[in-house]
């Protein structure tokens, strides 16, 4: 049964954040809010967590998982970013964008797109997500909380708890954070290609 945490959306309670991070470090899987809908998250090295996300969402091995990063210093450890790409991404973050980029050797191979060796990366603009990342000290392996039988992501914490009670370890509820997932921009070939239009304004990359 998942633990339920009612967390303030602007000033998240330190005790709750500490407890959730402890669960993540113990290889737990959590549902947490971002600036563009809720996400599933686990520790980067947690193979079981990855498998659980795949199972919950019915994902194949070509799905791009996202590394939720606290800041650019952290993001730069896990993806290759040249100067031109850096400037473009810097201007759009933190925010509701996911960027597909070539991964560094710091990223476990099982997280990479099998042919492209790329991974998604983003820096969220949400106090709860940022508090988790600050306490965790490493990126959070993440995927949008969109269930296979749903057209839109779940937005209510109580509903997430009800639907996923036996398949996740914790639910952080900080109120509605929208139904629109991130805008996804593929920079793996150097030039930006918008491959999903979402919460972030895509026009800056078109």
C-alpha positions as YAML, in Angstrom:
chain: A
units: angstrom
residues:
- id: 1
  name: UNK
  ca: [0.00, 0.00, 0.00]
- id: 2
  name: UNK
  ca: [1.37, 3.41, -1.01]
- id: 3
  name: UNK
  ca: [2.16, 6.02, 1.61]
- id: 4
  name: UNK
  ca: [0.31, 9.29, 1.07]
- id: 5
  name: UNK
  ca: [1.91, 12.68, 1.66]
- id: 6
  name: UNK
  ca: [-0.08, 15.92, 1.54]
- id: 7
  name: UNK
  ca: [2.64, 18.42, 0.61]
- id: 8
  name: UNK
  ca: [2.39, 22.21, 0.38]
- id: 9
  name: UNK
  ca: [2.84, 23.23, -3.29]
- id: 10
  name: UNK
  ca: [5.02, 26.27, -2.55]
- id: 11
  name: UNK
  ca: [6.71, 25.46, 0.76]
- id: 12
  name: UNK
  ca: [6.92, 21.66, 0.91]
- id: 13
  name: UNK
  ca: [7.33, 20.31, 4.43]
- id: 14
  name: UNK
  ca: [10.91, 19.19, 5.06]
- id: 15
  name: UNK
  ca: [9.83, 16.13, 7.05]
- id: 16
  name: UNK
  ca: [7.69, 14.83, 4.19]
- id: 17
  name: UNK
  ca: [10.44, 15.44, 1.63]
- id: 18
  name: UNK
  ca: [12.97, 13.63, 3.82]
- id: 19
  name: UNK
  ca: [10.66, 10.63, 4.19]
- id: 20
  name: UNK
  ca: [9.98, 10.39, 0.45]
- id: 21
  name: UNK
  ca: [13.68, 10.69, -0.43]
- id: 22
  name: UNK
  ca: [14.43, 7.91, 2.06]
- id: 23
  name: UNK
  ca: [11.91, 5.74, 0.20]
- id: 24
  name: UNK
  ca: [13.52, 6.60, -3.14]
- id: 25
  name: UNK
  ca: [16.99, 5.76, -1.82]
- id: 26
  name: UNK
  ca: [15.59, 2.43, -0.62]
- id: 27
  name: UNK
  ca: [14.58, 1.72, -4.25]
- id: 28
  name: UNK
  ca: [10.98, 2.85, -3.86]
- id: 29
  name: UNK
  ca: [8.82, 4.14, -6.72]
- id: 30
  name: UNK
  ca: [6.97, 7.42, -6.13]
- id: 31
  name: UNK
  ca: [4.34, 9.53, -7.86]
- id: 32
  name: UNK
  ca: [5.21, 13.23, -7.56]
- id: 33
  name: UNK
  ca: [4.11, 16.60, -8.99]
- id: 34
  name: UNK
  ca: [6.02, 18.58, -11.60]
- id: 35
  name: UNK
  ca: [5.34, 21.82, -13.47]
- id: 36
  name: UNK
  ca: [3.63, 19.76, -16.20]
- id: 37
  name: UNK
  ca: [1.48, 17.05, -14.58]
- id: 38
  name: UNK
  ca: [2.44, 14.24, -12.21]
- id: 39
  name: UNK
  ca: [5.32, 11.86, -12.87]
- id: 40
  name: UNK
  ca: [6.56, 8.48, -11.71]
- id: 41
  name: UNK
  ca: [10.07, 8.61, -10.27]
- id: 42
  name: UNK
  ca: [12.74, 6.24, -8.98]
- id: 43
  name: UNK
  ca: [16.44, 6.24, -8.20]
- id: 44
  name: UNK
  ca: [18.70, 6.31, -11.25]
- id: 45
  name: UNK
  ca: [20.32, 2.95, -10.48]
- id: 46
  name: UNK
  ca: [17.07, 1.23, -9.54]
- id: 47
  name: UNK
  ca: [16.53, -1.44, -12.23]
- id: 48
  name: UNK
  ca: [13.37, -2.71, -10.54]
- id: 49
  name: UNK
  ca: [11.98, 0.83, -10.49]
- id: 50
  name: UNK
  ca: [12.57, 1.12, -14.22]
- id: 51
  name: UNK
  ca: [10.81, -2.19, -14.82]
- id: 52
  name: UNK
  ca: [7.89, -1.11, -12.63]
- id: 53
  name: UNK
  ca: [7.45, 2.12, -14.60]
- id: 54
  name: UNK
  ca: [7.51, 0.15, -17.87]
- id: 55
  name: UNK
  ca: [4.90, -2.23, -16.49]
- id: 56
  name: UNK
  ca: [2.59, 0.49, -15.14]
- id: 57
  name: UNK
  ca: [2.72, 2.48, -18.38]
- id: 58
  name: UNK
  ca: [3.07, -0.46, -20.84]
- id: 59
  name: UNK
  ca: [6.23, 1.04, -22.37]
- id: 60
  name: UNK
  ca: [8.54, -0.60, -24.90]
- id: 61
  name: UNK
  ca: [12.35, -0.39, -24.96]
- id: 62
  name: UNK
  ca: [12.29, 2.56, -27.39]
- id: 63
  name: UNK
  ca: [10.63, 4.88, -24.88]
- id: 64
  name: UNK
  ca: [12.76, 7.84, -23.85]
- id: 65
  name: UNK
  ca: [12.92, 8.03, -20.08]
- id: 66
  name: UNK
  ca: [13.66, 11.40, -18.50]
- id: 67
  name: UNK
  ca: [16.36, 12.38, -16.04]
- id: 68
  name: UNK
  ca: [14.77, 15.01, -13.82]
- id: 69
  name: UNK
  ca: [17.70, 17.26, -12.88]
- id: 70
  name: UNK
  ca: [17.99, 19.94, -10.23]
- id: 71
  name: UNK
  ca: [20.11, 22.36, -12.28]
- id: 72
  name: UNK
  ca: [22.47, 22.68, -15.24]
- id: 73
  name: UNK
  ca: [25.49, 21.50, -13.30]
- id: 74
  name: UNK
  ca: [23.74, 18.20, -12.66]
- id: 75
  name: UNK
  ca: [22.29, 17.94, -16.15]
- id: 76
  name: UNK
  ca: [25.76, 18.40, -17.66]
- id: 77
  name: UNK
  ca: [27.04, 15.28, -15.88]
- id: 78
  name: UNK
  ca: [24.55, 13.04, -17.67]
- id: 79
  name: UNK
  ca: [24.08, 14.47, -21.18]
- id: 80
  name: UNK
  ca: [26.38, 16.00, -23.80]
- id: 81
  name: UNK
  ca: [25.52, 19.65, -24.48]
- id: 82
  name: UNK
  ca: [27.55, 21.81, -26.87]
- id: 83
  name: UNK
  ca: [27.63, 25.61, -26.58]
- id: 84
  name: UNK
  ca: [24.84, 26.36, -29.08]
- id: 85
  name: UNK
  ca: [22.52, 23.77, -27.56]
- id: 86
  name: UNK
  ca: [23.43, 24.94, -24.06]
- id: 87
  name: UNK
  ca: [22.30, 28.50, -24.84]
- id: 88
  name: UNK
  ca: [19.00, 27.33, -26.33]
- id: 89
  name: UNK
  ca: [18.21, 25.03, -23.39]
- id: 90
  name: UNK
  ca: [19.38, 27.53, -20.79]
- id: 91
  name: UNK
  ca: [16.91, 30.11, -22.07]
- id: 92
  name: UNK
  ca: [14.01, 27.68, -21.65]
- id: 93
  name: UNK
  ca: [14.76, 26.25, -18.21]
- id: 94
  name: UNK
  ca: [13.64, 25.62, -15.61]
- id: 95
  name: UNK
  ca: [10.35, 24.88, -17.34]
- id: 96
  name: UNK
  ca: [8.01, 22.46, -19.03]
- id: 97
  name: UNK
  ca: [10.43, 21.06, -21.60]
- id: 98
  name: UNK
  ca: [12.13, 17.70, -22.01]
- id: 99
  name: UNK
  ca: [15.25, 17.61, -24.16]
- id: 100
  name: UNK
  ca: [16.47, 14.49, -25.97]
- id: 101
  name: UNK
  ca: [20.27, 14.51, -25.84]
- id: 102
  name: UNK
  ca: [23.23, 12.12, -26.23]
- id: 103
  name: UNK
  ca: [23.92, 10.48, -22.87]
- id: 104
  name: UNK
  ca: [27.27, 10.40, -21.07]
- id: 105
  name: UNK
  ca: [28.75, 7.26, -19.53]
- id: 106
  name: UNK
  ca: [27.14, 8.25, -16.22]
- id: 107
  name: UNK
  ca: [23.75, 7.05, -17.50]
- id: 108
  name: UNK
  ca: [23.04, 3.31, -17.08]
- id: 109
  name: UNK
  ca: [22.78, 1.64, -20.50]
- id: 110
  name: UNK
  ca: [19.34, 0.23, -19.75]
- id: 111
  name: UNK
  ca: [17.94, 3.79, -19.67]
- id: 112
  name: UNK
  ca: [19.18, 4.69, -23.16]
- id: 113
  name: UNK
  ca: [17.30, 4.53, -26.42]
- id: 114
  name: UNK
  ca: [18.70, 1.26, -27.85]
- id: 115
  name: UNK
  ca: [19.82, 2.71, -31.20]
- id: 116
  name: UNK
  ca: [20.40, 6.40, -30.56]
- id: 117
  name: UNK
  ca: [22.07, 6.16, -27.10]
- id: 118
  name: UNK
  ca: [20.05, 9.18, -26.06]
- id: 119
  name: UNK
  ca: [18.01, 10.04, -22.98]
- id: 120
  name: UNK
  ca: [15.51, 12.72, -21.99]
- id: 121
  name: UNK
  ca: [16.60, 15.44, -19.56]
- id: 122
  name: UNK
  ca: [14.77, 18.32, -17.94]
- id: 123
  name: UNK
  ca: [14.92, 20.84, -15.10]
- id: 124
  name: UNK
  ca: [11.47, 21.29, -13.53]
- id: 125
  name: UNK
  ca: [10.01, 24.54, -12.29]
- id: 126
  name: UNK
  ca: [8.05, 23.15, -9.34]
- id: 127
  name: UNK
  ca: [8.97, 23.62, -5.65]
- id: 128
  name: UNK
  ca: [8.11, 20.04, -4.65]
- id: 129
  name: UNK
  ca: [10.10, 18.45, -7.48]
- id: 130
  name: UNK
  ca: [13.03, 20.79, -6.75]
- id: 131
  name: UNK
  ca: [12.91, 19.98, -3.04]
- id: 132
  name: UNK
  ca: [13.05, 16.24, -3.81]
- id: 133
  name: UNK
  ca: [15.99, 16.70, -6.19]
- id: 134
  name: UNK
  ca: [17.89, 18.90, -3.74]
- id: 135
  name: UNK
  ca: [17.59, 16.34, -0.96]
- id: 136
  name: UNK
  ca: [18.23, 13.33, -3.23]
- id: 137
  name: UNK
  ca: [21.44, 14.78, -4.66]
- id: 138
  name: UNK
  ca: [21.08, 13.03, -8.03]
- id: 139
  name: UNK
  ca: [18.64, 13.02, -10.95]
- id: 140
  name: UNK
  ca: [15.31, 11.26, -10.58]
- id: 141
  name: UNK
  ca: [14.55, 8.71, -13.29]
- id: 142
  name: UNK
  ca: [11.08, 9.83, -14.39]
- id: 143
  name: UNK
  ca: [8.19, 9.25, -16.76]
- id: 144
  name: UNK
  ca: [4.87, 11.08, -17.15]
- id: 145
  name: UNK
  ca: [2.11, 9.49, -15.08]
- id: 146
  name: UNK
  ca: [-0.04, 8.60, -18.08]
- id: 147
  name: UNK
  ca: [-1.75, 5.24, -17.72]
- id: 148
  name: UNK
  ca: [-2.31, 3.07, -20.82]
- id: 149
  name: UNK
  ca: [-6.10, 3.30, -20.53]
- id: 150
  name: UNK
  ca: [-6.12, 7.09, -20.12]
- id: 151
  name: UNK
  ca: [-6.03, 9.92, -22.68]
- id: 152
  name: UNK
  ca: [-4.71, 12.42, -20.14]
- id: 153
  name: UNK
  ca: [-2.40, 12.10, -17.12]
- id: 154
  name: UNK
  ca: [-3.95, 11.74, -13.67]
- id: 155
  name: UNK
  ca: [-4.05, 15.08, -11.84]
- id: 156
  name: UNK
  ca: [-5.60, 14.35, -8.43]
- id: 157
  name: UNK
  ca: [-3.40, 12.92, -5.68]
- id: 158
  name: UNK
  ca: [-6.25, 10.91, -4.13]
- id: 159
  name: UNK
  ca: [-7.06, 9.38, -7.52]
- id: 160
  name: UNK
  ca: [-3.41, 8.45, -8.09]
- id: 161
  name: UNK
  ca: [-3.36, 6.82, -4.65]
- id: 162
  name: UNK
  ca: [-6.55, 4.95, -5.46]
- id: 163
  name: UNK
  ca: [-5.41, 3.74, -8.89]
- id: 164
  name: UNK
  ca: [-1.78, 2.94, -8.06]
- id: 165
  name: UNK
  ca: [-2.01, 1.98, -4.39]
- id: 166
  name: UNK
  ca: [-0.41, -1.44, -4.86]
- id: 167
  name: UNK
  ca: [2.16, -0.56, -7.54]
- id: 168
  name: UNK
  ca: [3.89, 2.55, -6.14]
- id: 169
  name: UNK
  ca: [5.40, 3.15, -2.71]
- id: 170
  name: UNK
  ca: [4.41, 6.79, -2.17]
- id: 171
  name: UNK
  ca: [2.17, 9.51, -3.59]
- id: 172
  name: UNK
  ca: [3.00, 13.20, -3.04]
- id: 173
  name: UNK
  ca: [-0.13, 15.31, -3.37]
- id: 174
  name: UNK
  ca: [0.40, 19.04, -3.75]
- id: 175
  name: UNK
  ca: [-2.78, 19.82, -5.66]
- id: 176
  name: UNK
  ca: [-3.50, 20.12, -9.35]
- id: 177
  name: UNK
  ca: [-0.42, 20.68, -11.51]
- id: 178
  name: UNK
  ca: [-2.08, 20.41, -14.92]
- id: 179
  name: UNK
  ca: [-2.76, 17.69, -17.47]
- id: 180
  name: UNK
  ca: [-0.38, 18.79, -20.21]
- id: 181
  name: UNK
  ca: [2.95, 16.94, -20.38]
- id: 182
  name: UNK
  ca: [6.18, 18.65, -21.36]
- id: 183
  name: UNK
  ca: [7.07, 19.84, -24.82]
- id: 184
  name: UNK
  ca: [9.76, 17.44, -26.07]
- id: 185
  name: UNK
  ca: [12.62, 18.80, -28.17]
- id: 186
  name: UNK
  ca: [15.12, 16.44, -29.79]
- id: 187
  name: UNK
  ca: [18.64, 17.93, -29.92]
- id: 188
  name: UNK
  ca: [20.39, 14.61, -30.60]
- id: 189
  name: UNK
  ca: [21.33, 15.70, -34.14]
- id: 190
  name: UNK
  ca: [22.37, 19.21, -33.12]
- id: 191
  name: UNK
  ca: [19.36, 21.07, -34.54]
- id: 192
  name: UNK
  ca: [16.14, 21.23, -32.50]
- id: 193
  name: UNK
  ca: [13.20, 19.09, -33.60]
- id: 194
  name: UNK
  ca: [9.94, 19.41, -31.68]
- id: 195
  name: UNK
  ca: [8.60, 15.85, -31.37]
- id: 196
  name: UNK
  ca: [5.80, 16.56, -28.88]
- id: 197
  name: UNK
  ca: [3.93, 19.80, -28.31]
- id: 198
  name: UNK
  ca: [3.01, 20.25, -24.68]
- id: 199
  name: UNK
  ca: [3.04, 22.73, -21.81]
- id: 200
  name: UNK
  ca: [6.21, 24.56, -22.91]
- id: 201
  name: UNK
  ca: [5.92, 27.05, -25.82]
- id: 202
  name: UNK
  ca: [7.33, 25.13, -28.81]
- id: 203
  name: UNK
  ca: [7.75, 28.19, -31.04]
- id: 204
  name: UNK
  ca: [11.20, 29.05, -29.65]
- id: 205
  name: UNK
  ca: [12.51, 25.76, -31.10]
- id: 206
  name: UNK
  ca: [10.77, 25.89, -34.49]
...
